[in-house]
PDB file of C-alpha atoms and ligand atoms in Angstrom:
ATOM      1  CA  UNK A 202     -15.099 -34.135   3.901  1.00 85.00           C
ATOM      2  CA  UNK A 203     -11.717 -32.994   2.566  1.00 96.00           C
ATOM      3  CA  UNK A 204     -10.473 -29.611   3.713  1.00 98.00           C
ATOM      4  CA  UNK A 205      -9.898 -26.845   1.217  1.00 98.00           C
ATOM      5  CA  UNK A 206      -6.828 -24.615   0.758  1.00 98.00           C
ATOM      6  CA  UNK A 207      -6.285 -21.613  -1.519  1.00 98.00           C
ATOM      7  CA  UNK A 208      -2.663 -20.930  -2.436  1.00 98.00           C
ATOM      8  CA  UNK A 209      -1.658 -17.752  -4.264  1.00 98.00           C
ATOM      9  CA  UNK A 210       1.512 -17.870  -6.332  1.00 98.00           C
ATOM     10  CA  UNK A 211       1.307 -21.632  -6.730  1.00 98.00           C
ATOM     11  CA  UNK A 212       3.220 -21.739 -10.013  1.00 98.00           C
ATOM     12  CA  UNK A 213       6.674 -21.696  -8.424  1.00 98.00           C
ATOM     13  CA  UNK A 214       8.766 -21.869  -5.254  1.00 98.00           C
ATOM     14  CA  UNK A 215       6.996 -22.029  -1.877  1.00 98.00           C
ATOM     15  CA  UNK A 216       3.527 -21.969  -3.436  1.00 98.00           C
ATOM     16  CA  UNK A 217       4.195 -24.918  -5.697  1.00 98.00           C
ATOM     17  CA  UNK A 218       5.766 -26.910  -2.833  1.00 98.00           C
ATOM     18  CA  UNK A 219       2.740 -26.125  -0.642  1.00 98.00           C
ATOM     19  CA  UNK A 220       0.419 -27.311  -3.404  1.00 98.00           C
ATOM     20  CA  UNK A 221       2.268 -30.605  -3.492  1.00 98.00           C
ATOM     21  CA  UNK A 222       2.292 -31.323   0.242  1.00 98.00           C
ATOM     22  CA  UNK A 223      -1.377 -30.423   0.752  1.00 98.00           C
ATOM     23  CA  UNK A 224      -2.523 -32.325  -2.340  1.00 98.00           C
ATOM     24  CA  UNK A 225      -0.549 -35.407  -1.279  1.00 98.00           C
ATOM     25  CA  UNK A 226      -2.362 -35.191   2.045  1.00 98.00           C
ATOM     26  CA  UNK A 227      -5.737 -35.205   0.285  1.00 98.00           C
ATOM     27  CA  UNK A 228      -6.701 -31.567   0.705  1.00 98.00           C
ATOM     28  CA  UNK A 229      -8.820 -29.922  -1.986  1.00 98.00           C
ATOM     29  CA  UNK A 230      -6.345 -27.450  -3.445  1.00 98.00           C
ATOM     30  CA  UNK A 231      -7.090 -24.189  -5.252  1.00 98.00           C
ATOM     31  CA  UNK A 232      -4.050 -23.117  -7.245  1.00 98.00           C
ATOM     32  CA  UNK A 233      -3.616 -19.590  -8.552  1.00 98.00           C
ATOM     33  CA  UNK A 234      -0.951 -17.636 -10.410  1.00 98.00           C
ATOM     34  CA  UNK A 235      -0.506 -15.779 -13.669  1.00 98.00           C
ATOM     35  CA  UNK A 236       1.236 -18.545 -15.633  1.00 98.00           C
ATOM     36  CA  UNK A 237      -1.519 -20.737 -17.043  1.00 98.00           C
ATOM     37  CA  UNK A 238       0.693 -23.489 -18.471  1.00 98.00           C
ATOM     38  CA  UNK A 239       2.296 -24.042 -15.080  1.00 98.00           C
ATOM     39  CA  UNK A 240      -1.112 -24.249 -13.427  1.00 98.00           C
ATOM     40  CA  UNK A 241      -2.175 -26.845 -16.002  1.00 98.00           C
ATOM     41  CA  UNK A 242       0.983 -28.894 -15.431  1.00 98.00           C
ATOM     42  CA  UNK A 243       0.493 -28.800 -11.668  1.00 98.00           C
ATOM     43  CA  UNK A 244      -3.115 -29.867 -12.033  1.00 98.00           C
ATOM     44  CA  UNK A 245      -1.992 -32.844 -14.132  1.00 97.00           C
ATOM     45  CA  UNK A 246       0.698 -33.784 -11.604  1.00 97.00           C
ATOM     46  CA  UNK A 247      -1.354 -33.380  -8.436  1.00 98.00           C
ATOM     47  CA  UNK A 248      -4.758 -34.408  -9.763  1.00 97.00           C
ATOM     48  CA  UNK A 249      -3.881 -38.057  -9.018  1.00 95.00           C
ATOM     49  CA  UNK A 250      -3.723 -37.295  -5.315  1.00 97.00           C
ATOM     50  CA  UNK A 251      -6.623 -34.943  -4.627  1.00 97.00           C
ATOM     51  CA  UNK A 252      -9.128 -32.508  -6.146  1.00 98.00           C
ATOM     52  CA  UNK A 253      -7.425 -29.556  -7.781  1.00 98.00           C
ATOM     53  CA  UNK A 254      -9.016 -26.316  -9.010  1.00 98.00           C
ATOM     54  CA  UNK A 255      -6.878 -23.848 -10.930  1.00 98.00           C
ATOM     55  CA  UNK A 256      -7.474 -20.210 -11.686  1.00 98.00           C
ATOM     56  CA  UNK A 257      -5.195 -17.930 -13.666  1.00 98.00           C
ATOM     57  CA  UNK A 258      -5.237 -14.633 -11.842  1.00 98.00           C
ATOM     58  CA  UNK A 259      -3.191 -11.624 -10.907  1.00 98.00           C
ATOM     59  CA  UNK A 260      -3.514 -10.817  -7.193  1.00 98.00           C
ATOM     60  CA  UNK A 261      -3.202  -7.119  -8.043  1.00 98.00           C
ATOM     61  CA  UNK A 262      -6.629  -7.268  -9.652  1.00 98.00           C
ATOM     62  CA  UNK A 263      -9.317  -7.192  -6.949  1.00 98.00           C
ATOM     63  CA  UNK A 264     -12.079  -8.143  -9.415  1.00 98.00           C
ATOM     64  CA  UNK A 265     -10.226 -11.270 -10.494  1.00 98.00           C
ATOM     65  CA  UNK A 266      -9.742 -12.227  -6.849  1.00 98.00           C
ATOM     66  CA  UNK A 267     -13.414 -11.647  -5.997  1.00 98.00           C
ATOM     67  CA  UNK A 268     -14.573 -13.597  -9.064  1.00 98.00           C
ATOM     68  CA  UNK A 269     -12.410 -16.545  -8.096  1.00 98.00           C
ATOM     69  CA  UNK A 270     -14.134 -16.817  -4.731  1.00 98.00           C
ATOM     70  CA  UNK A 271     -17.635 -16.321  -6.159  1.00 97.00           C
ATOM     71  CA  UNK A 272     -17.118 -18.911  -8.912  1.00 97.00           C
ATOM     72  CA  UNK A 273     -15.588 -21.689  -6.810  1.00 98.00           C
ATOM     73  CA  UNK A 274     -17.198 -25.114  -7.230  1.00 97.00           C
ATOM     74  CA  UNK A 275     -19.026 -26.434  -4.166  1.00 96.00           C
ATOM     75  CA  UNK A 276     -16.296 -28.805  -2.957  1.00 96.00           C
ATOM     76  CA  UNK A 277     -13.728 -25.972  -2.787  1.00 98.00           C
ATOM     77  CA  UNK A 278     -16.019 -23.238  -1.530  1.00 97.00           C
ATOM     78  CA  UNK A 279     -15.488 -23.481   2.245  1.00 98.00           C
ATOM     79  CA  UNK A 280     -11.867 -22.412   2.312  1.00 98.00           C
ATOM     80  CA  UNK A 281     -10.121 -23.669   5.449  1.00 98.00           C
ATOM     81  CA  UNK A 282      -6.702 -22.197   4.712  1.00 98.00           C
ATOM     82  CA  UNK A 283      -5.586 -19.227   2.637  1.00 98.00           C
ATOM     83  CA  UNK A 284      -1.859 -19.023   1.898  1.00 99.00           C
ATOM     84  CA  UNK A 285      -1.082 -15.455   0.879  1.00 99.00           C
ATOM     85  CA  UNK A 286       2.165 -16.406  -0.822  1.00 98.00           C
ATOM     86  CA  UNK A 287       2.231 -14.564  -4.184  1.00 98.00           C
ATOM     87  CA  UNK A 288       4.899 -11.913  -4.000  1.00 98.00           C
ATOM     88  CA  UNK A 289       8.143 -10.623  -5.365  1.00 98.00           C
ATOM     89  CA  UNK A 290      11.126  -8.343  -5.023  1.00 98.00           C
ATOM     90  CA  UNK A 291      12.219  -6.209  -7.961  1.00 98.00           C
ATOM     91  CA  UNK A 292      15.725  -4.765  -7.970  1.00 98.00           C
ATOM     92  CA  UNK A 293      18.385  -4.412  -5.295  1.00 98.00           C
ATOM     93  CA  UNK A 294      19.441  -0.838  -5.951  1.00 98.00           C
ATOM     94  CA  UNK A 295      19.672   1.756  -3.194  1.00 98.00           C
ATOM     95  CA  UNK A 296      16.521   3.855  -2.880  1.00 98.00           C
ATOM     96  CA  UNK A 297      17.986   6.787  -4.768  1.00 98.00           C
ATOM     97  CA  UNK A 298      18.573   4.657  -7.879  1.00 98.00           C
ATOM     98  CA  UNK A 299      15.590   2.296  -7.569  1.00 98.00           C
ATOM     99  CA  UNK A 300      12.735   2.370 -10.050  1.00 98.00           C
ATOM    100  CA  UNK A 301       9.450   3.836  -8.856  1.00 98.00           C
ATOM    101  CA  UNK A 302       7.622   1.427 -11.176  1.00 98.00           C
ATOM    102  CA  UNK A 303       9.297  -1.492  -9.399  1.00 98.00           C
ATOM    103  CA  UNK A 304       8.278  -0.076  -6.037  1.00 98.00           C
ATOM    104  CA  UNK A 305       4.677   0.182  -7.189  1.00 98.00           C
ATOM    105  CA  UNK A 306       4.614  -3.410  -8.451  1.00 99.00           C
ATOM    106  CA  UNK A 307       5.944  -4.635  -5.085  1.00 99.00           C
ATOM    107  CA  UNK A 308       3.390  -2.589  -3.149  1.00 99.00           C
ATOM    108  CA  UNK A 309       0.545  -3.698  -5.419  1.00 99.00           C
ATOM    109  CA  UNK A 310       1.506  -7.378  -5.243  1.00 99.00           C
ATOM    110  CA  UNK A 311       2.914  -7.880  -1.744  1.00 99.00           C
ATOM    111  CA  UNK A 312       0.551  -5.533   0.080  1.00 99.00           C
ATOM    112  CA  UNK A 313      -2.592  -4.986  -1.971  1.00 98.00           C
ATOM    113  CA  UNK A 314      -2.631  -8.571  -3.246  1.00 98.00           C
ATOM    114  CA  UNK A 315      -2.606  -9.835   0.341  1.00 99.00           C
ATOM    115  CA  UNK A 316      -5.399  -7.405   1.230  1.00 99.00           C
ATOM    116  CA  UNK A 317      -7.614  -8.383  -1.727  1.00 98.00           C
ATOM    117  CA  UNK A 318      -7.273 -12.116  -1.062  1.00 98.00           C
ATOM    118  CA  UNK A 319      -7.781 -11.740   2.680  1.00 98.00           C
ATOM    119  CA  UNK A 320     -10.848  -9.539   2.252  1.00 98.00           C
ATOM    120  CA  UNK A 321     -12.368 -12.003  -0.223  1.00 98.00           C
ATOM    121  CA  UNK A 322     -11.863 -15.079   1.973  1.00 98.00           C
ATOM    122  CA  UNK A 323     -12.269 -13.734   5.507  1.00 98.00           C
ATOM    123  CA  UNK A 324     -16.088 -13.287   5.635  1.00 98.00           C
ATOM    124  CA  UNK A 325     -16.609 -17.007   4.883  1.00 98.00           C
ATOM    125  CA  UNK A 326     -14.081 -18.020   7.535  1.00 98.00           C
ATOM    126  CA  UNK A 327     -15.688 -15.799  10.163  1.00 98.00           C
ATOM    127  CA  UNK A 328     -19.157 -17.067   9.240  1.00 98.00           C
ATOM    128  CA  UNK A 329     -18.043 -20.688   9.555  1.00 98.00           C
ATOM    129  CA  UNK A 330     -16.031 -19.781  12.674  1.00 98.00           C
ATOM    130  CA  UNK A 331     -13.021 -21.673  11.370  1.00 98.00           C
ATOM    131  CA  UNK A 332     -10.072 -21.043   9.115  1.00 98.00           C
ATOM    132  CA  UNK A 333      -6.423 -20.099   8.964  1.00 99.00           C
ATOM    133  CA  UNK A 334      -4.721 -17.315   7.082  1.00 98.00           C
ATOM    134  CA  UNK A 335      -1.050 -17.947   6.425  1.00 99.00           C
ATOM    135  CA  UNK A 336       0.805 -14.879   5.248  1.00 99.00           C
ATOM    136  CA  UNK A 337       4.232 -15.287   3.741  1.00 99.00           C
ATOM    137  CA  UNK A 338       6.333 -12.499   5.177  1.00 98.00           C
ATOM    138  CA  UNK A 339      10.113 -12.494   5.216  1.00 98.00           C
ATOM    139  CA  UNK A 340      13.145 -11.892   7.387  1.00 98.00           C
ATOM    140  CA  UNK A 341      13.388  -8.802   5.155  1.00 98.00           C
ATOM    141  CA  UNK A 342      10.402  -7.426   7.074  1.00 98.00           C
ATOM    142  CA  UNK A 343      12.342  -7.727  10.356  1.00 98.00           C
ATOM    143  CA  UNK A 344      15.912  -6.942   9.401  1.00 98.00           C
ATOM    144  CA  UNK A 345      17.027  -4.199   7.020  1.00 97.00           C
ATOM    145  CA  UNK A 346      19.627  -4.789   4.319  1.00 97.00           C
ATOM    146  CA  UNK A 347      21.069  -2.555   1.600  1.00 97.00           C
ATOM    147  CA  UNK A 348      18.730  -2.455  -1.383  1.00 98.00           C
ATOM    148  CA  UNK A 349      15.884  -4.063   0.548  1.00 98.00           C
ATOM    149  CA  UNK A 350      14.112  -0.689   0.834  1.00 98.00           C
ATOM    150  CA  UNK A 351      10.568  -1.235  -0.431  1.00 98.00           C
ATOM    151  CA  UNK A 352      10.595  -5.034  -0.577  1.00 99.00           C
ATOM    152  CA  UNK A 353      11.425  -5.242   3.145  1.00 98.00           C
ATOM    153  CA  UNK A 354       8.870  -2.567   3.942  1.00 99.00           C
ATOM    154  CA  UNK A 355       6.108  -4.506   2.186  1.00 99.00           C
ATOM    155  CA  UNK A 356       6.953  -7.514   4.347  1.00 99.00           C
ATOM    156  CA  UNK A 357       6.878  -5.358   7.505  1.00 99.00           C
ATOM    157  CA  UNK A 358       3.383  -4.361   6.445  1.00 99.00           C
ATOM    158  CA  UNK A 359       2.425  -8.016   6.110  1.00 99.00           C
ATOM    159  CA  UNK A 360       3.785  -8.731   9.592  1.00 98.00           C
ATOM    160  CA  UNK A 361       1.836  -5.946  11.291  1.00 98.00           C
ATOM    161  CA  UNK A 362      -1.292  -6.656   9.232  1.00 99.00           C
ATOM    162  CA  UNK A 363      -1.114 -10.273  10.428  1.00 99.00           C
ATOM    163  CA  UNK A 364      -0.945  -9.174  14.065  1.00 98.00           C
ATOM    164  CA  UNK A 365      -3.759  -6.664  13.665  1.00 98.00           C
ATOM    165  CA  UNK A 366      -5.906  -9.271  11.936  1.00 98.00           C
ATOM    166  CA  UNK A 367      -5.436 -11.505  14.973  1.00 98.00           C
ATOM    167  CA  UNK A 368      -6.686  -8.821  17.299  1.00 98.00           C
ATOM    168  CA  UNK A 369      -9.743  -8.224  15.111  1.00 98.00           C
ATOM    169  CA  UNK A 370     -10.456 -11.957  15.041  1.00 98.00           C
ATOM    170  CA  UNK A 371     -10.248 -12.462  18.785  1.00 98.00           C
ATOM    171  CA  UNK A 372     -13.292 -14.436  19.895  1.00 98.00           C
ATOM    172  CA  UNK A 373     -13.447 -16.380  16.645  1.00 98.00           C
ATOM    173  CA  UNK A 374     -11.628 -19.601  15.831  1.00 98.00           C
ATOM    174  CA  UNK A 375      -9.958 -18.067  12.787  1.00 98.00           C
ATOM    175  CA  UNK A 376      -6.170 -18.220  13.056  1.00 98.00           C
ATOM    176  CA  UNK A 377      -3.501 -16.020  11.495  1.00 99.00           C
ATOM    177  CA  UNK A 378       0.195 -16.804  11.080  1.00 99.00           C
ATOM    178  CA  UNK A 379       3.004 -14.835   9.493  1.00 99.00           C
ATOM    179  CA  UNK A 380       5.728 -17.141   8.175  1.00 99.00           C
ATOM    180  CA  UNK A 381       9.025 -15.275   7.806  1.00 99.00           C
ATOM    181  CA  UNK A 382      11.611 -17.210   5.804  1.00 99.00           C
ATOM    182  CA  UNK A 383      15.145 -16.068   5.178  1.00 98.00           C
ATOM    183  CA  UNK A 384      16.895 -16.615   1.888  1.00 98.00           C
ATOM    184  CA  UNK A 385      15.490 -19.598  -0.001  1.00 98.00           C
ATOM    185  CA  UNK A 386      16.350 -21.105  -3.354  1.00 98.00           C
ATOM    186  CA  UNK A 387      13.391 -20.389  -5.630  1.00 98.00           C
ATOM    187  CA  UNK A 388      12.772 -18.207  -8.680  1.00 98.00           C
ATOM    188  CA  UNK A 389      12.786 -15.214  -6.328  1.00 98.00           C
ATOM    189  CA  UNK A 390      16.226 -13.930  -7.416  1.00 98.00           C
ATOM    190  CA  UNK A 391      15.553 -14.593 -11.092  1.00 98.00           C
ATOM    191  CA  UNK A 392      12.519 -12.320 -10.757  1.00 98.00           C
ATOM    192  CA  UNK A 393      14.378  -9.774  -8.614  1.00 98.00           C
ATOM    193  CA  UNK A 394      17.130  -9.516 -11.251  1.00 98.00           C
ATOM    194  CA  UNK A 395      14.623  -9.498 -14.111  1.00 98.00           C
ATOM    195  CA  UNK A 396      15.652 -12.731 -15.784  1.00 98.00           C
ATOM    196  CA  UNK A 397      19.435 -12.381 -15.305  1.00 98.00           C
ATOM    197  CA  UNK A 398      20.175 -16.059 -14.635  1.00 98.00           C
ATOM    198  CA  UNK A 399      23.860 -15.596 -13.806  1.00 98.00           C
ATOM    199  CA  UNK A 400      23.142 -12.934 -11.197  1.00 98.00           C
ATOM    200  CA  UNK A 401      20.367 -15.037  -9.709  1.00 98.00           C
ATOM    201  CA  UNK A 402      22.488 -18.184  -9.506  1.00 97.00           C
ATOM    202  CA  UNK A 403      25.253 -16.252  -7.761  1.00 97.00           C
ATOM    203  CA  UNK A 404      22.898 -15.553  -4.830  1.00 97.00           C
ATOM    204  CA  UNK A 405      22.492 -19.272  -4.160  1.00 96.00           C
ATOM    205  CA  UNK A 406      26.040 -20.356  -5.012  1.00 97.00           C
ATOM    206  CA  UNK A 407      27.896 -22.583  -2.521  1.00 97.00           C
ATOM    207  CA  UNK A 408      25.253 -22.157   0.175  1.00 98.00           C
ATOM    208  CA  UNK A 409      22.911 -24.754   1.617  1.00 98.00           C
ATOM    209  CA  UNK A 410      19.907 -22.433   1.628  1.00 98.00           C
ATOM    210  CA  UNK A 411      16.267 -23.099   2.497  1.00 98.00           C
ATOM    211  CA  UNK A 412      14.410 -25.113  -0.136  1.00 98.00           C
ATOM    212  CA  UNK A 413      10.757 -24.591  -1.074  1.00 98.00           C
ATOM    213  CA  UNK A 414       9.785 -27.912   0.492  1.00 98.00           C
ATOM    214  CA  UNK A 415      11.324 -26.855   3.842  1.00 98.00           C
ATOM    215  CA  UNK A 416       8.966 -23.896   3.983  1.00 99.00           C
ATOM    216  CA  UNK A 417       6.008 -25.960   2.747  1.00 99.00           C
ATOM    217  CA  UNK A 418       6.575 -28.517   5.505  1.00 98.00           C
ATOM    218  CA  UNK A 419       6.636 -25.736   8.101  1.00 98.00           C
ATOM    219  CA  UNK A 420       3.376 -24.330   6.744  1.00 99.00           C
ATOM    220  CA  UNK A 421       1.828 -27.805   6.773  1.00 98.00           C
ATOM    221  CA  UNK A 422       2.854 -28.267  10.403  1.00 98.00           C
ATOM    222  CA  UNK A 423       1.565 -24.813  11.436  1.00 98.00           C
ATOM    223  CA  UNK A 424      -1.814 -25.507   9.822  1.00 98.00           C
ATOM    224  CA  UNK A 425      -2.093 -28.898  11.481  1.00 98.00           C
ATOM    225  CA  UNK A 426      -1.459 -27.768  15.050  1.00 98.00           C
ATOM    226  CA  UNK A 427      -4.588 -28.053  17.236  1.00 98.00           C
ATOM    227  CA  UNK A 428      -7.209 -25.351  16.600  1.00 97.00           C
ATOM    228  CA  UNK A 429      -6.511 -23.857  20.056  1.00 98.00           C
ATOM    229  CA  UNK A 430      -2.911 -23.098  19.013  1.00 98.00           C
ATOM    230  CA  UNK A 431      -2.068 -19.958  17.043  1.00 98.00           C
ATOM    231  CA  UNK A 432       1.534 -19.584  15.890  1.00 98.00           C
ATOM    232  CA  UNK A 433       1.688 -15.806  15.489  1.00 98.00           C
ATOM    233  CA  UNK A 434       4.986 -15.520  13.687  1.00 98.00           C
ATOM    234  CA  UNK A 435       7.539 -18.051  12.647  1.00 98.00           C
ATOM    235  CA  UNK A 436      10.904 -16.794  11.458  1.00 98.00           C
ATOM    236  CA  UNK A 437      13.163 -19.358   9.821  1.00 98.00           C
ATOM    237  CA  UNK A 438      16.590 -19.073   8.239  1.00 98.00           C
ATOM    238  CA  UNK A 439      18.933 -21.568   6.666  1.00 98.00           C
ATOM    239  CA  UNK A 440      21.614 -22.670   9.106  1.00 98.00           C
ATOM    240  CA  UNK A 441      24.139 -21.038   6.796  1.00 98.00           C
ATOM    241  CA  UNK A 442      22.504 -17.605   7.170  1.00 98.00           C
ATOM    242  CA  UNK A 443      22.784 -15.178  10.107  1.00 98.00           C
ATOM    243  CA  UNK A 444      22.845 -11.445  10.875  1.00 97.00           C
ATOM    244  CA  UNK A 445      25.792  -9.244  10.053  1.00 94.00           C
ATOM    245  CA  UNK A 446      27.252  -6.488  12.216  1.00 94.00           C
ATOM    246  CA  UNK A 447      25.786  -2.959  12.127  1.00 94.00           C
ATOM    247  CA  UNK A 448      27.686  -0.880   9.617  1.00 93.00           C
ATOM    248  CA  UNK A 449      29.689   2.224  10.425  1.00 96.00           C
ATOM    249  CA  UNK A 450      30.677   4.582   7.652  1.00 96.00           C
ATOM    250  CA  UNK A 451      34.130   5.961   8.383  1.00 96.00           C
ATOM    251  CA  UNK A 452      35.182   8.806   6.152  1.00 93.00           C
TER     252      UNK A 452
HETATM  253  P1  NDP B 231       8.967 -17.472  -6.752  1.00 69.45           P
HETATM  254  O1  NDP B 231       9.353 -16.373  -7.673  1.00 69.45           O
HETATM  255  O2  NDP B 231       9.539 -18.824  -6.989  1.00 69.45           O
HETATM  256  O3  NDP B 231       7.383 -17.574  -6.673  1.00 69.45           O
HETATM  257  C1  NDP B 231       6.573 -16.432  -6.600  1.00 69.45           C
HETATM  258  C2  NDP B 231       5.144 -16.791  -6.928  1.00 69.45           C
HETATM  259  O4  NDP B 231       4.336 -15.591  -6.825  1.00 69.45           O
HETATM  260  C3  NDP B 231       4.971 -17.332  -8.328  1.00 69.45           C
HETATM  261  O5  NDP B 231       4.111 -18.436  -8.297  1.00 69.45           O
HETATM  262  C4  NDP B 231       4.315 -16.175  -9.083  1.00 69.45           C
HETATM  263  O6  NDP B 231       3.421 -16.697 -10.051  1.00 69.45           O
HETATM  264  C5  NDP B 231       3.527 -15.504  -7.963  1.00 69.45           C
HETATM  265  N1  NDP B 231       3.200 -14.112  -8.273  1.00 69.45           N
HETATM  266  C6  NDP B 231       4.035 -13.065  -8.383  1.00 69.45           C
HETATM  267  N2  NDP B 231       3.348 -11.966  -8.727  1.00 69.45           N
HETATM  268  C7  NDP B 231       2.046 -12.341  -8.840  1.00 69.45           C
HETATM  269  C8  NDP B 231       0.851 -11.654  -9.164  1.00 69.45           C
HETATM  270  N3  NDP B 231       0.839 -10.351  -9.450  1.00 69.45           N
HETATM  271  N4  NDP B 231      -0.315 -12.341  -9.173  1.00 69.45           N
HETATM  272  C9  NDP B 231      -0.324 -13.644  -8.877  1.00 69.45           C
HETATM  273  N5  NDP B 231       0.768 -14.362  -8.564  1.00 69.45           N
HETATM  274  C10 NDP B 231       1.937 -13.696  -8.543  1.00 69.45           C
HETATM  275  O7  NDP B 231       9.383 -16.960  -5.301  1.00 69.45           O
HETATM  276  P2  NDP B 231       9.161 -17.574  -3.833  1.00 69.45           P
HETATM  277  O8  NDP B 231       8.483 -18.873  -3.855  1.00 69.45           O
HETATM  278  O9  NDP B 231      10.453 -17.448  -3.156  1.00 69.45           O
HETATM  279  O10 NDP B 231       8.213 -16.460  -3.242  1.00 69.45           O
HETATM  280  C11 NDP B 231       6.981 -16.729  -2.595  1.00 69.45           C
HETATM  281  C12 NDP B 231       6.796 -15.730  -1.466  1.00 69.45           C
HETATM  282  O11 NDP B 231       7.816 -15.925  -0.513  1.00 69.45           O
HETATM  283  C13 NDP B 231       6.879 -14.273  -1.884  1.00 69.45           C
HETATM  284  O12 NDP B 231       5.900 -13.552  -1.198  1.00 69.45           O
HETATM  285  C14 NDP B 231       8.278 -13.862  -1.430  1.00 69.45           C
HETATM  286  O13 NDP B 231       8.360 -12.497  -1.169  1.00 69.45           O
HETATM  287  C15 NDP B 231       8.416 -14.688  -0.176  1.00 69.45           C
HETATM  288  N6  NDP B 231       9.751 -14.965   0.327  1.00 69.45           N
HETATM  289  C16 NDP B 231      10.735 -15.498  -0.460  1.00 69.45           C
HETATM  290  C17 NDP B 231      11.969 -15.790   0.064  1.00 69.45           C
HETATM  291  C18 NDP B 231      13.094 -16.307  -0.768  1.00 69.45           C
HETATM  292  O14 NDP B 231      14.267 -16.092  -0.416  1.00 69.45           O
HETATM  293  N7  NDP B 231      12.832 -17.026  -1.842  1.00 69.45           N
HETATM  294  C19 NDP B 231      12.248 -15.600   1.492  1.00 69.45           C
HETATM  295  C20 NDP B 231      11.156 -15.015   2.222  1.00 69.45           C
HETATM  296  C21 NDP B 231       9.957 -14.743   1.666  1.00 69.45           C
HETATM  297  P3  NDP B 231       3.194 -16.124 -11.527  1.00 69.45           P
HETATM  298  O15 NDP B 231       4.487 -15.490 -11.961  1.00 69.45           O
HETATM  299  O16 NDP B 231       2.810 -17.323 -12.333  1.00 69.45           O
HETATM  300  O17 NDP B 231       2.080 -15.154 -11.356  1.00 69.45           O
HETATM  301  C1  8X3 B 232      13.446 -12.948   0.642  1.00 69.45           C
HETATM  302  C2  8X3 B 232      14.618 -13.052   1.548  1.00 69.45           C
HETATM  303  O1  8X3 B 232      16.747 -11.834   2.244  1.00 69.45           O
HETATM  304  O2  8X3 B 232      16.358 -12.109  -0.121  1.00 69.45           O
HETATM  305  O3  8X3 B 232      12.371 -12.425   1.301  1.00 69.45           O
HETATM  306  O4  8X3 B 232      15.051 -10.527   1.142  1.00 69.45           O
HETATM  307  S1  8X3 B 232      15.732 -11.821   1.184  1.00 69.45           S
END
């Protein structure tokens, strides 16, 4: 029987690339996101390779998440892998100038969304004594940068939540991995800069950054390691990215 994967934020970037690689490898794929048209297009594209189920939902809405799980058709019901990928950064201003509304959206999506999806899927995994939760963290959860204030902090939450989940799941065969990519060329910056295409393109200019399919391939590999292997965290950067020096303010 084909395995089943639920991907949040499948309408773009990492999520969409994950949908493609798992569908091409004959997994039953559950695709979610807010943009319905994109879900429909993906279903058309990937439906030739495997069974696809789409659901338009906002991960910030716990009822929508619960209903998705309750209403799944039989062939998708036993979820083997959950990819908690839906997420975003809004703004790059220093904390003093940042918008509180933006902070709340990031907390609600990147933290609460991960919690709602995990809580909805975990009981089935524990009952079946199999499954894998892949959380999409970020280098921003490990390394601070100016303007990364709340976005980075949400990803630190995801990292520690992933570790704590592992400790709670000890004795079961349910695995948990936090994937921590560095800068990657997706719609991430377009969203961060609220549709300002020029600003977004500037971030990726003249740099050979991570591509969505790079991250999807890593996730596919992590999931397909033997069941006895748990990759706890996997941090990955483009070769063209590295840390900077610590800053000193000299007056
Ligand atoms: P994209 O903007 O390309 O994709 C983000 C996805 O998240 C979209 O499919 C979007 O779908 C979905 N999403 C956002 N908010 C919600 C919501 N409230 N409910 C449901 N779905 C939502 O960015 P990436 O692919 O880059 O981002 C994917 C993940 O990777 C995020 O968690 C991000 O923080 C993380 N990340 C990104 C990096 C990068 O440099 N690109 C590096 C490290 C981590 P829709 O709008 O249709 O709802
Ligand atoms: C996205 C990577 O460095 O833009 O998580 O925050 S970064």
